[in-house]
Short mmCIF file of C-alpha atoms in Angstrom, two decimals:
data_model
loop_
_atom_site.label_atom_id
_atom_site.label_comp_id
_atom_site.label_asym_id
_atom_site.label_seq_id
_atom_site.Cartn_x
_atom_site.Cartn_y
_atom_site.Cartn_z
CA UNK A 52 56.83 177.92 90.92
CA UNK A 53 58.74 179.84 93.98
CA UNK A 54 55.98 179.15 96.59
CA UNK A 55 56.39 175.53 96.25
CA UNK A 56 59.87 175.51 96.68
CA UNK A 57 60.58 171.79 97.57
CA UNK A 58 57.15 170.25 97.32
CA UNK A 59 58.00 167.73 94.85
CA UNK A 60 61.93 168.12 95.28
CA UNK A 61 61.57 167.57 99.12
CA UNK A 62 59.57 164.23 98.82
CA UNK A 63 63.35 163.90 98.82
CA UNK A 64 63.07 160.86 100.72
CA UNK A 65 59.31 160.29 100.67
CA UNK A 66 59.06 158.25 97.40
CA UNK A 67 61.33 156.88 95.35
CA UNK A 68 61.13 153.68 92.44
CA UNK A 69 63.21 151.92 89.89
CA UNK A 70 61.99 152.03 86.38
CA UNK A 71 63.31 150.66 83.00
CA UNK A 72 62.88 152.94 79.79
CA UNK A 73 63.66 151.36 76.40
CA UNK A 74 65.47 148.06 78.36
CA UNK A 75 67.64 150.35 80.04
CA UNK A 76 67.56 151.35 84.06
CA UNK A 77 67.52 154.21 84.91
CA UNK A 78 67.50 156.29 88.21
CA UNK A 79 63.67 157.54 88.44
CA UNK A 80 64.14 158.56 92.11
CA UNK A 81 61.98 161.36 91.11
CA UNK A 82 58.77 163.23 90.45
CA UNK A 83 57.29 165.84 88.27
CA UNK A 84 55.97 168.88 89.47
CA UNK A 85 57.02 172.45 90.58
CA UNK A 86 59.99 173.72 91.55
CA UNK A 87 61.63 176.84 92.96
CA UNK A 88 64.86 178.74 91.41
CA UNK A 89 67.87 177.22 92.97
CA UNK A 90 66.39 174.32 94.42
CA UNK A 91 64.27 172.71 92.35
CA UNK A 92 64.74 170.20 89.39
CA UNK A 93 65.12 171.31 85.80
CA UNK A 94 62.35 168.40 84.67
CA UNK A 95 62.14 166.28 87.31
CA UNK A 96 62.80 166.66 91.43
CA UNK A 97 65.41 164.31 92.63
CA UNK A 98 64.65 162.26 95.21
CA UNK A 99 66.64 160.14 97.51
CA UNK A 100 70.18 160.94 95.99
CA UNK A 101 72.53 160.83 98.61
CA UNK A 102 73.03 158.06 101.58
CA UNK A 103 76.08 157.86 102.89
CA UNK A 104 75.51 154.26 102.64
CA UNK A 105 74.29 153.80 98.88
CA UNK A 106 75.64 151.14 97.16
CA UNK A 107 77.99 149.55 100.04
CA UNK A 108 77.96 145.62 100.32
CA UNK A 109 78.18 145.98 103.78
CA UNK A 110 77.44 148.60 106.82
CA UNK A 111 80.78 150.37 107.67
CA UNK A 112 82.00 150.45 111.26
CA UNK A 113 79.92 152.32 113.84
CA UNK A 114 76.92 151.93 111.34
CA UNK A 115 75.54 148.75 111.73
CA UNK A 116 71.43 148.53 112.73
CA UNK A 117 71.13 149.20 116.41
CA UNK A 118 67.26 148.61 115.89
CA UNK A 119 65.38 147.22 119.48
CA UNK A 120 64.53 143.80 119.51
CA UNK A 121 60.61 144.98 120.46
CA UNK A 122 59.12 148.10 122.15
CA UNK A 123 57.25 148.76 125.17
CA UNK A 124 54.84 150.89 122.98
CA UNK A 125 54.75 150.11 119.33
CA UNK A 126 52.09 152.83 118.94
CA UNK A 127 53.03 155.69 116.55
CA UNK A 128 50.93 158.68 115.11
CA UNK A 129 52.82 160.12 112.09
CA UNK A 130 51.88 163.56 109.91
CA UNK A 131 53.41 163.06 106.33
CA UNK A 132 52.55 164.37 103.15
CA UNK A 133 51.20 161.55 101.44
CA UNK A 134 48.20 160.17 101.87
CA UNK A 135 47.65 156.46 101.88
CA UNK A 136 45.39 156.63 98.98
CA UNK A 137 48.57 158.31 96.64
CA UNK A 138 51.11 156.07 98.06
CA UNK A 139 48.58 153.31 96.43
CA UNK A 140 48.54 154.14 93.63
CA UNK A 141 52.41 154.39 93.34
CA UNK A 142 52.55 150.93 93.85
CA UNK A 143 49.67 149.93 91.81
CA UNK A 144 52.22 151.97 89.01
CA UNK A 145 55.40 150.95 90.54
CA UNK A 146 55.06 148.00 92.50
CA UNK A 147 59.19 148.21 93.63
CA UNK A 148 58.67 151.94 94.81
CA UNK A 149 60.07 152.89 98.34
CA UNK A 150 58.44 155.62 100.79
CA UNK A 151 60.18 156.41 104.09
CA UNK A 152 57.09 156.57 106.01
CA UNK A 153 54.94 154.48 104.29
CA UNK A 154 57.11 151.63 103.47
CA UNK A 155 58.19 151.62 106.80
CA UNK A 156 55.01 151.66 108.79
CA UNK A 157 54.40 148.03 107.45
CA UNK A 158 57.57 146.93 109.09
CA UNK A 159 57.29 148.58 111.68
CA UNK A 160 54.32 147.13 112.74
CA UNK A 161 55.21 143.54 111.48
CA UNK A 162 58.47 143.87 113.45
CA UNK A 163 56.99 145.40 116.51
CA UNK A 164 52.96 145.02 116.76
CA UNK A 165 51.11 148.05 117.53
CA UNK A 166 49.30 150.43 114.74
CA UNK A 167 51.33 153.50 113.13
CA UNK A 168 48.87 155.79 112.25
CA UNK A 169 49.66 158.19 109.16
CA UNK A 170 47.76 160.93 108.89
CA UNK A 171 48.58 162.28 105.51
CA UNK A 172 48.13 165.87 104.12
CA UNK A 173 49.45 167.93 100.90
CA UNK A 174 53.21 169.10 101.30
CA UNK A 175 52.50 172.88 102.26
CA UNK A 176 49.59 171.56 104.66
CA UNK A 177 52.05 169.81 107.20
CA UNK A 178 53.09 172.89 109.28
CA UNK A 179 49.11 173.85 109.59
CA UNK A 180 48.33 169.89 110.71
CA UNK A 181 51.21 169.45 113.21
CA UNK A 182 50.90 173.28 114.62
CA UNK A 183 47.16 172.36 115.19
CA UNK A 184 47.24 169.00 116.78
CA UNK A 185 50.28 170.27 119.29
CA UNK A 186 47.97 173.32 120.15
CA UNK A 187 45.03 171.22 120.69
CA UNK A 188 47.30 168.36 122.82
CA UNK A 189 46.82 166.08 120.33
CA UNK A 190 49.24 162.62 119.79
CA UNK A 191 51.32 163.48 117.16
CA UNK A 192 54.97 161.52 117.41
CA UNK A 193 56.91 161.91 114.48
CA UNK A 194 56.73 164.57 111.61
CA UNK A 195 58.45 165.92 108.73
CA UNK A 196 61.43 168.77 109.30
CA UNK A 197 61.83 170.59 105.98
CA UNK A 198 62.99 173.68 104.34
CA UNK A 199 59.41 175.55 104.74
CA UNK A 200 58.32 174.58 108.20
CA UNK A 201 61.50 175.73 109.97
CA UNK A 202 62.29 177.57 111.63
CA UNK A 203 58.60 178.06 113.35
CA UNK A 204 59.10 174.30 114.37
CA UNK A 205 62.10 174.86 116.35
CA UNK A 206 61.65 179.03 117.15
CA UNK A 207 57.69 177.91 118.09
CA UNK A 208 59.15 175.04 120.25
CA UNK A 209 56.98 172.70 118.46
CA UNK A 210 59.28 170.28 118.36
CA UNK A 211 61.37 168.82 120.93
CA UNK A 212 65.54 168.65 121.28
CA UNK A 213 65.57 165.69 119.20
CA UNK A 214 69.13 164.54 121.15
CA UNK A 215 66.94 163.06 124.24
CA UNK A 216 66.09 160.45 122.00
CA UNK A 217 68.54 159.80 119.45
CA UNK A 218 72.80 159.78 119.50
CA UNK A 219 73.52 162.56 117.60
CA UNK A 220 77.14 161.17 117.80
CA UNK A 221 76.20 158.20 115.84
CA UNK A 222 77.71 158.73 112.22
CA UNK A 223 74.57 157.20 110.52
CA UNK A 224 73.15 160.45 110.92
CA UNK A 225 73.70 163.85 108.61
CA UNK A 226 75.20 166.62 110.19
CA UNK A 227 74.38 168.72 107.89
CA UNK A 228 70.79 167.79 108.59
CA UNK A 229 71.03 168.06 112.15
CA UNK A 230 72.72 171.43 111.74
CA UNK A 231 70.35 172.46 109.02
CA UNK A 232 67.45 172.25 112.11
CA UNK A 233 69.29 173.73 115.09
CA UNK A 234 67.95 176.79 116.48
CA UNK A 235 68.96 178.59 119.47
CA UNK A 236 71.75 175.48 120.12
CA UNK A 237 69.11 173.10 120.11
CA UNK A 238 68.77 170.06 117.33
CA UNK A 239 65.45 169.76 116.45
CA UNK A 240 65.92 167.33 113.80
CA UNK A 241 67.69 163.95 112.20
CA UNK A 242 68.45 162.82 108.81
CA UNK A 243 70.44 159.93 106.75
CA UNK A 244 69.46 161.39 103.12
CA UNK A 245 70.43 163.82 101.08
CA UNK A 246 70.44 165.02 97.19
CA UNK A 247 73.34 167.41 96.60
CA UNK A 248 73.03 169.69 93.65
CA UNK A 249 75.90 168.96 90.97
CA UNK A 250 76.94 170.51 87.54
CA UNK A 251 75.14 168.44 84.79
CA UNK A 252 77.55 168.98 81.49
CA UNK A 253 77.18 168.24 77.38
CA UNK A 254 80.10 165.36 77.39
CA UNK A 255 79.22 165.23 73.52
CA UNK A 256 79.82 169.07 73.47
CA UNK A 257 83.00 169.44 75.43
CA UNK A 258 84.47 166.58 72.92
CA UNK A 259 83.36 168.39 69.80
CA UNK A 260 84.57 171.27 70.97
CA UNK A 261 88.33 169.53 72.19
CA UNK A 262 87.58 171.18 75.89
CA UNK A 263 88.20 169.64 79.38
CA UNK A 264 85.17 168.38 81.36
CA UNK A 265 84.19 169.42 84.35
CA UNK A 266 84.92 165.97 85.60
CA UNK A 267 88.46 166.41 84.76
CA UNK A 268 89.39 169.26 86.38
CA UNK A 269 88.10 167.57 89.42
CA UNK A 270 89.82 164.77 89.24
CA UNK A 271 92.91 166.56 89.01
CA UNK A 272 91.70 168.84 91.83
CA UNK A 273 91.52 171.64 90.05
CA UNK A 274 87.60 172.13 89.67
CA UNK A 275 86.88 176.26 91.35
CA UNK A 276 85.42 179.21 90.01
CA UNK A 277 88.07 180.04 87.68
CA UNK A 278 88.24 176.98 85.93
CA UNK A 279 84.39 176.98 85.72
CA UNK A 280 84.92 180.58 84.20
CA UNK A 281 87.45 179.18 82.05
CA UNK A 282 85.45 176.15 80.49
CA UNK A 283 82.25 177.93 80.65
CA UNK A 284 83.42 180.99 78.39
CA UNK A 285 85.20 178.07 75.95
CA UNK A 286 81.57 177.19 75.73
CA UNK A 287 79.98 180.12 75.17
CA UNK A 288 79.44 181.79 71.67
CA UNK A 289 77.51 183.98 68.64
CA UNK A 290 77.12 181.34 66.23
CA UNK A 291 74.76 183.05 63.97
CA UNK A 292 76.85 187.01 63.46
CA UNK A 293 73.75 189.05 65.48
CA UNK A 294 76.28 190.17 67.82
CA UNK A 295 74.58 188.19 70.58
CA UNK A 296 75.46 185.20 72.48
CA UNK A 297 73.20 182.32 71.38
CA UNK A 298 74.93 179.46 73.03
CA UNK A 299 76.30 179.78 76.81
CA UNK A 300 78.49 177.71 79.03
CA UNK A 301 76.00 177.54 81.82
CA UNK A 302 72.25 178.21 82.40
CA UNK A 303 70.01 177.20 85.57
CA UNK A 304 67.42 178.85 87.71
CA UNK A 305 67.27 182.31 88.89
CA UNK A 306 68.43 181.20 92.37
CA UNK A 307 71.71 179.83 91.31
CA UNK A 308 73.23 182.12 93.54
CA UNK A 309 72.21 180.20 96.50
CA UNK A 310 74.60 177.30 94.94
CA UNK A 311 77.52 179.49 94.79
CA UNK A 312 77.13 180.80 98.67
CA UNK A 313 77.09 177.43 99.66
CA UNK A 314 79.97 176.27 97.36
CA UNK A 315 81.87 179.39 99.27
CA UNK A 316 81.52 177.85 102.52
CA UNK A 317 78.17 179.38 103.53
CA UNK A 318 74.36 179.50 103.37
CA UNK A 319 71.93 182.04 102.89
CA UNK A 320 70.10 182.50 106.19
CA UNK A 321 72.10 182.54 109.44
CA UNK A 322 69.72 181.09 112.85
CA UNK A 323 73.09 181.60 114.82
CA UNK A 324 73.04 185.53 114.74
CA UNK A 325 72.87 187.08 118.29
CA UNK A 326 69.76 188.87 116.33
CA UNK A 327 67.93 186.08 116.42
CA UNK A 328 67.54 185.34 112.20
CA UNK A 329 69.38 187.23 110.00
CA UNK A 330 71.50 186.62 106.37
CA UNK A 331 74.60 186.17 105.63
CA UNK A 332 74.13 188.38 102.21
CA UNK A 333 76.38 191.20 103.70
CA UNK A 334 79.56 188.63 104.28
CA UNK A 335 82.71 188.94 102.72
CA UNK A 336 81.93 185.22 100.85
CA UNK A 337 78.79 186.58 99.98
CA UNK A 338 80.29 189.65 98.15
CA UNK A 339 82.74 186.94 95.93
CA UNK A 340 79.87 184.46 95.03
CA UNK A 341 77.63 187.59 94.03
CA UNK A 342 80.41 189.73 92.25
CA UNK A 343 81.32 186.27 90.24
CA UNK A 344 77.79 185.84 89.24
CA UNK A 345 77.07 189.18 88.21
CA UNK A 346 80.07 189.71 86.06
CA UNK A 347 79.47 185.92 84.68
CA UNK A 348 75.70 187.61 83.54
CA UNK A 349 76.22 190.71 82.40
CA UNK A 350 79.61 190.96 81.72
CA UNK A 351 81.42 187.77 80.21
CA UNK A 352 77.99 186.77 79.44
CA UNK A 353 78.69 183.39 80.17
CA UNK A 354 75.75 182.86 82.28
CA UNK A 355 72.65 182.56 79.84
CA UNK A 356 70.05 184.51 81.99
CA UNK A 357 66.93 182.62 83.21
CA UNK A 358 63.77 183.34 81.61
CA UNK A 359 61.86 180.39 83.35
CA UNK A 360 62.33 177.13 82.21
CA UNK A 361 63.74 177.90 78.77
CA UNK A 362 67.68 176.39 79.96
CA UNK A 363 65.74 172.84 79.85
CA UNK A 364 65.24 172.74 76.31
CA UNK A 365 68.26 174.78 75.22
CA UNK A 366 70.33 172.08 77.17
CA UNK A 367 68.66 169.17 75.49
CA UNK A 368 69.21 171.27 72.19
CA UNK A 369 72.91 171.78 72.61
CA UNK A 370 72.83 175.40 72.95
CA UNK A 371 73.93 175.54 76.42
CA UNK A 372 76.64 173.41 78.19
CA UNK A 373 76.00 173.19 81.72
CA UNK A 374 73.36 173.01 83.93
CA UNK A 375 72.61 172.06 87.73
CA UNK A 376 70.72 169.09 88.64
CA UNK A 377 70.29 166.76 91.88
CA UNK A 378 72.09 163.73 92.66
CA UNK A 379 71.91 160.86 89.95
CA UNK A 380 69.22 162.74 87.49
CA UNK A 381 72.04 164.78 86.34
CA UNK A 382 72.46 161.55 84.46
CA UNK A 383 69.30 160.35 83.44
CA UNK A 384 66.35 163.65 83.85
CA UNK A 385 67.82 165.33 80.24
CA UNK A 386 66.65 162.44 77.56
CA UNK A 387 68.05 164.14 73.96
CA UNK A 388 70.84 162.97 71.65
CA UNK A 389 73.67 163.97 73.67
CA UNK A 390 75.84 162.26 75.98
CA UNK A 391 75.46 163.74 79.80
CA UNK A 392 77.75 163.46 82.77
CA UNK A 393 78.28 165.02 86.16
CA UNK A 394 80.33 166.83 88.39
CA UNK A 395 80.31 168.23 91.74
CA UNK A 396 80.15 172.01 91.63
CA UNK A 397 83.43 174.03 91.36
CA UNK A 398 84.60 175.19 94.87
CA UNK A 399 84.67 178.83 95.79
CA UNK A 400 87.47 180.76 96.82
CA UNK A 401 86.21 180.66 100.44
CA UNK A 402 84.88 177.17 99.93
CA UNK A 403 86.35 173.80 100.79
CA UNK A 404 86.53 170.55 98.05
CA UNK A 405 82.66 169.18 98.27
CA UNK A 406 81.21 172.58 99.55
CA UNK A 407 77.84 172.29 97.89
CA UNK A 408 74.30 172.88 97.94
CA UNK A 409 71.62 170.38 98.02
CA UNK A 410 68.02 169.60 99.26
CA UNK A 411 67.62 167.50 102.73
CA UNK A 412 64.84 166.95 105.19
CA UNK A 413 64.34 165.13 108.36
CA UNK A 414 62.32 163.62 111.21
CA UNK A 415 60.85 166.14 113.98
CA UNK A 416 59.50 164.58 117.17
CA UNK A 417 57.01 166.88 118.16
CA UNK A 418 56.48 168.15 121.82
CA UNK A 419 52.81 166.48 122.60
CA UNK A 420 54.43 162.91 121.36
CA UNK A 421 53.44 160.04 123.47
CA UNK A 422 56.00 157.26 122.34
CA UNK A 423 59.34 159.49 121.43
CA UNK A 424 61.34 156.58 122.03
CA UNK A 425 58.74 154.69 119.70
CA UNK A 426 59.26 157.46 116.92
CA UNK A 427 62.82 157.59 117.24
CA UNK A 428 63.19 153.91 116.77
CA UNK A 429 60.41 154.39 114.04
CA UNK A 430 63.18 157.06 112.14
CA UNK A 431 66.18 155.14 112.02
CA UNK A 432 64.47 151.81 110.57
CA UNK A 433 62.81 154.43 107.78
CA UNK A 434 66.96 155.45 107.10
CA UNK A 435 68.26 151.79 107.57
CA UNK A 436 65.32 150.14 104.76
CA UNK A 437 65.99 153.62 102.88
CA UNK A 438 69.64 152.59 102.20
CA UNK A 439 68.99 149.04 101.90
CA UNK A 440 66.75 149.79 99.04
CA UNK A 441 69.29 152.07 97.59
CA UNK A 442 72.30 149.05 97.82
CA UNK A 443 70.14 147.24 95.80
CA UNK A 444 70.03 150.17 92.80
CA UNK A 445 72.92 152.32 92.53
CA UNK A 446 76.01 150.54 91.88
CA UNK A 447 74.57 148.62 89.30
CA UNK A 448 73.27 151.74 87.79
CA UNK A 449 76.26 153.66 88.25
CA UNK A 450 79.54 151.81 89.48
CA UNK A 451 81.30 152.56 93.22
CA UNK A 452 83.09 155.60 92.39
CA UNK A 453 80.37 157.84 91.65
CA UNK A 454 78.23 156.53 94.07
CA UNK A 455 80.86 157.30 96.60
CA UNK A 456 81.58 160.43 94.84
CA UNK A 457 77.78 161.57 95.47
CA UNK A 458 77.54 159.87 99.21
CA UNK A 459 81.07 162.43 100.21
CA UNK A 460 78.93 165.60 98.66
CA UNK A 461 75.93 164.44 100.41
CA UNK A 462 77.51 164.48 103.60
CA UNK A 463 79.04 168.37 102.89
CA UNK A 464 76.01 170.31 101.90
CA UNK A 465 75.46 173.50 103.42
CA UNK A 466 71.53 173.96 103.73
CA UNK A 467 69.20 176.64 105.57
CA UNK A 468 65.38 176.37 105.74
CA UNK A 469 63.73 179.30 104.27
CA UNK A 470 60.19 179.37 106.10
CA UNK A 471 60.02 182.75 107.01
CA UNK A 472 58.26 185.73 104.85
CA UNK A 473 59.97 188.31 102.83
CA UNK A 474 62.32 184.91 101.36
CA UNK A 475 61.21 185.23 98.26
CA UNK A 476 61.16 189.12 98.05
CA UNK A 477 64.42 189.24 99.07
CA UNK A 478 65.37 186.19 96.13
CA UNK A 479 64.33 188.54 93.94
CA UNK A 480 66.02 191.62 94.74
CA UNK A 481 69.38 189.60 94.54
CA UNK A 482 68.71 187.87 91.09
CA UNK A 483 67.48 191.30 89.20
CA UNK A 484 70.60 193.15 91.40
CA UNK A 485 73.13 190.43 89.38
CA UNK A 486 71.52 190.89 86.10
CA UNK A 487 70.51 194.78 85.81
CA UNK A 488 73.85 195.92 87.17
CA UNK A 489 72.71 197.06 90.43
CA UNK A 490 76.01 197.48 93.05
CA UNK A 491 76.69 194.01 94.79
CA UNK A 492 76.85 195.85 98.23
CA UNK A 493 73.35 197.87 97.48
CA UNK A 494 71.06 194.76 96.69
CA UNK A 495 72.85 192.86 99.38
CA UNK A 496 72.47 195.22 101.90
CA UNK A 497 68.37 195.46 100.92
CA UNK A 498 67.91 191.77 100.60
CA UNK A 499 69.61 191.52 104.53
CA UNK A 500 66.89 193.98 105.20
CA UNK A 501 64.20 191.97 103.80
CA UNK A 502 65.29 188.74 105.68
CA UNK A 503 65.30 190.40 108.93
CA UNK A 504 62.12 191.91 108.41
CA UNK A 505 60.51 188.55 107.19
CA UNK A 506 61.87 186.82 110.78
CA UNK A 507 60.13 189.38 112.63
CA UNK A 508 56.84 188.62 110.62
CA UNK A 509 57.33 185.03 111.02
CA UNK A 510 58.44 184.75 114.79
CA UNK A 511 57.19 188.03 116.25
CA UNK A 512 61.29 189.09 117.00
#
């Protein structure tokens, strides 16, 4: 479940559909698989839940298609991590379903002539196939930047600064993409997509039990740690006498912390340190997010603590309040008896309104590209048909507030790529130092240690 991390969350953009259940639309921007503590999907991975242009009738100023009327080379060769054969039979299932690359590539070449080649491999196989064409001088023009393959792409200098070819001051694209993929001051990646992770609540719960939503508080912008607290401990309860909490205000994955840095204004690994990689678990913002979560686990209890999956069914049972979920399927991925709605998460002491978390990937031009130009052009139509198709869904499905609710927190999500070793080693001795009582400042300081020594694994520091 850990090693996969994003693999079906980070399709993010690859795949998405609209499908009807029982007469009713829903959002199934989303597919079933794996999926890591703290980033992946309680049932199903998000996917496409964020454009900055969702639902708009129109492009805003400065965002308008500045698309080429043709190319000198129309030629492309692409790595992605579907294969033509899946993407196939996704349409044969779903013949309205959208992927970036492959939906693209047809008009791209009907716009522009030429032949985009996609050479498609499994998710964790894209590093491997781009690492091995570069070495080898192989074409390979465009490729995927995501969460597991940097920072070797950038540290590696297997990519190339991605602003020779594309205005970084152009609003269409992410920031926080951009700035998820710099290393060493140089943007290796862009991005117009994004799925921020938001607090999926029991509406039918909160009104049987006469307490404020989480919606509410925001609204009246007073939605932070202490109001979560507050609501979540209203929540939370021994219902049968044992002595023992048996419903809870909130419940996710054992990464949840990961959440709560970035709601405080930070993420977990920091590529800016003048040490080359290092974490930001030793920070002052750090210490709040990690002394909140521990006392919320073992102390006010409000916190059910993870034992795998288990908050999935206890949520659709009505024995636990909140959960986390990404983008729109906080809406529609929990089918049970209950009314659901969504929030953003509460903002941290150290934290600004939006501060969240949330899954994003890219396009990577890599250094042995023949036609960057070609691949850059290739990159913004993928983002421009992207949020077409999404104008088409979302309002309908949920009305222009919360779409431009979700498009704001898309744009604010603080995200680092985890690809080095010792990630997951070190996720672990922060979870079991929040729930076994170990001192915030003692697991910290041994998960910084475990970070540095994974970068040095990873890029020989």
């Amino acid at each position: 479940m850990k090693k996969k991390l994003l693999a079906t969350l980070m399709a993010l953009t690859c795949t998405v559909s609209l499908a009807a259940c029982g007469g009713t639309p829903v959002d199934n921007s989303s597919t079933p698989g794996d999926s890591a503590p703290g980033t992946g999907s309680a049932t199903e991975e998000s996917s496409a839940e964020g454009s900055r242009q969702e639902g708009e009738g129109q492009e805003e100023p400065g965002k308008a298609s500045v698309l080429p009327d043709s190319l000198e080379n129309p030629n492309l060769v692409i790595v992605w991590d579907t294969t033509e054969e899946a993407w196939n039979t996704t349409l044969q299932e779903d013949p309205d379903a959208f992927n970036l690359v492959w939906s693209t590539k047809a008009a791209f070449e009907e716009k522009y002539g030429g032949t985009v080649t996609v050479i498609g491999v499994g998710w964790g196989e894209q590093q491997e196939q781009v690492i091995s064409m570069v070495n080898a001088g192989e074409v390979c023009d465009l490729a995927q930047a995501h969460d597991q393959n940097f920072p070797t792409y950038g540290a590696k200098h297997v990519m190339q600064d991605i602003s020779q070819y594309i205005d970084l001051e152009d609003d269409f694209w992410y920031e926080s993409t951009t700035k998820a993929f710099t290393f060493g001051g140089v943007p290796y990646a862009v991005g117009a997509d994004a799925a921020p992770v938001v607090i999926s609540y029991n509406k039918t719960l909160f009104d049987q039990a006469g307490v404020k939503t989480p919606m509410k508080y925001f609204e009246e912008g007073n939605w932070n740690w202490d109001t979560f607290r507050e609501v979540a401990l209203s929540m939370t309860g021994d219902t049968d006498g044992d002595g023992i909490n048996d419903i809870y205000g909130f419940g996710w994955w054992d990464g949840f912390y990961v959440q709560m840095l970035n709601t405080n204004g930070i993420v977990g690994i920091d590529y800016t340190s003048d040490s080359g990689v290092a974490s930001n678990y030793t920070t002052p913002q750090a210490a709040e997010a990690f002394t909140f979560l521990q006392d919320g686990y073992i102390k006010d209890k409000f916190i059910m603590i993870p034992d795998g999956d288990k908050f999935i069914s206890d949520f659709k049972s009505g024995k636990l309040a909140m959960t986390c979920e990404y983008g729109f399927a906080a809406i529609t991925a929990y089918e049970c008896d209950y009314k659901i709605e969504w929030a953003p998460l509460p903002t941290g002491p150290s934290g600004q309104t939006y501060d969240c978390g949330g899954a994003l990937t890219g396009f990577s031009i890599p250094v042995t590209s023949a036609n960057p130009e070609g691949a850059a052009v290739f990159a913004r139509m993928a983002y421009e048909m992207l949020h077409e198709w999404q104008n088409s869904t979302r309002i309908a499905l949920y009305g222009q507030e919360q779409v431009d609710l979700m498009n704001t927190l898309s744009e604010h999500i603080n995200f680092a790529p985890i690809g080095i070793e010792k990630y997951w080693d070190a996720n672990w001795t922060i979870f079991s130092g929040l729930t076994d009582g170990t001192p915030v400042s003692t697991f910290a300081t041994n998960a910084d240690e475990q970070i540095k020594e994974g970068a040095t694994i990873t890029l020989g520091e």
